[in-house]
Amino acid sequence: MASKDLSWKYVEQSTLEPEVIAAARSQSLELGVDPVSPATGAQLAVLAAALDASTMIEIGTGIGVSGLWLLTGAPDAHLTSIDLEADHHDVARQFFTDAGHAAARVRLITGRASDVLPRMNEASYDLVLIDADADSVLEYVEHALRLVRPGGVVVLVHALWRDSVADPARRDTVTTQLRELIAELASSPAVHLSLSPVGDGLLQLVTRRG
């Protein structure tokens, strides 16, 4: 297990973040907002680039770290990002501007995701990222699978929930829900699934066509 820990640290430490994203990460930590890890961000950029994404939606803006990584992979895409905290959006908006992303391509919606998501258009997004309150993860995944286009990608960060999902002794609500979600999706004919240990766990789903 020690070698796995060393490999995890190596992957995280070898990921080079653009200056603006590093600044957003620093600001996030100062404000007590938990950003995605550098390696997780790099994986998000790869997914966005591989999809040649033109439309992406993010549940949980934070200070903009994950959104900036998505736009690193797909700089010409339109990003919609939802967060309850208006103050977070004020800070994130400046980082998006500093990174050179036009305001017309970054739509920040302040509100509860549970209220906003039902109003979003079905099958309209190439990529949906979920990085919000863990208690609502099942609801958010359900919405995400409705919003993503056939062949599109849904990504859930914190999927291993601080290593608790892998620990059978952990029985708290969030951990149990994530275990059940992973098991259900793994057997679903509607999606291809990959669960990666990068960061705090990255669950990646590709919706099957047809």
PDB file of N, CA and C in Angstrom, residues 78-79 101-107:
ATOM      1  N   HIS A  78     -18.732  26.391 -24.299  1.00  0.00           N
ATOM      2  CA  HIS A  78     -19.556  27.187 -23.397  1.00  0.00           C
ATOM      3  C   HIS A  78     -19.724  26.399 -22.094  1.00  0.00           C
ATOM      4  N   LEU A  79     -19.443  27.049 -20.992  1.00  0.00           N
ATOM      5  CA  LEU A  79     -19.542  26.411 -19.677  1.00  0.00           C
ATOM      6  C   LEU A  79     -20.649  27.066 -18.873  1.00  0.00           C
ATOM      7  N   HIS A 101     -11.092  33.793 -20.645  1.00  0.00           N
ATOM      8  CA  HIS A 101     -12.347  33.226 -21.124  1.00  0.00           C
ATOM      9  C   HIS A 101     -13.412  34.316 -21.186  1.00  0.00           C
ATOM     10  N   ALA A 102     -13.995  34.495 -22.343  1.00  0.00           N
ATOM     11  CA  ALA A 102     -14.993  35.538 -22.539  1.00  0.00           C
ATOM     12  C   ALA A 102     -16.210  35.296 -21.660  1.00  0.00           C
ATOM     13  N   ALA A 103     -16.764  36.377 -21.133  1.00  0.00           N
ATOM     14  CA  ALA A 103     -17.929  36.271 -20.248  1.00  0.00           C
ATOM     15  C   ALA A 103     -19.097  35.584 -20.950  1.00  0.00           C
ATOM     16  N   ALA A 104     -19.200  35.752 -22.255  1.00  0.00           N
ATOM     17  CA  ALA A 104     -20.306  35.153 -23.004  1.00  0.00           C
ATOM     18  C   ALA A 104     -20.218  33.635 -23.050  1.00  0.00           C
ATOM     19  N   ARG A 105     -19.022  33.092 -22.767  1.00  0.00           N
ATOM     20  CA  ARG A 105     -18.841  31.635 -22.815  1.00  0.00           C
ATOM     21  C   ARG A 105     -18.912  30.976 -21.439  1.00  0.00           C
ATOM     22  N   VAL A 106     -18.985  31.784 -20.392  1.00  0.00           N
ATOM     23  CA  VAL A 106     -19.038  31.245 -19.029  1.00  0.00           C
ATOM     24  C   VAL A 106     -20.290  31.792 -18.350  1.00  0.00           C
ATOM     25  N   ARG A 107     -21.264  30.937 -18.171  1.00  0.00           N
ATOM     26  CA  ARG A 107     -22.534  31.324 -17.556  1.00  0.00           C
ATOM     27  C   ARG A 107     -22.565  30.813 -16.127  1.00  0.00           C
TER      28      ARG A 107
END
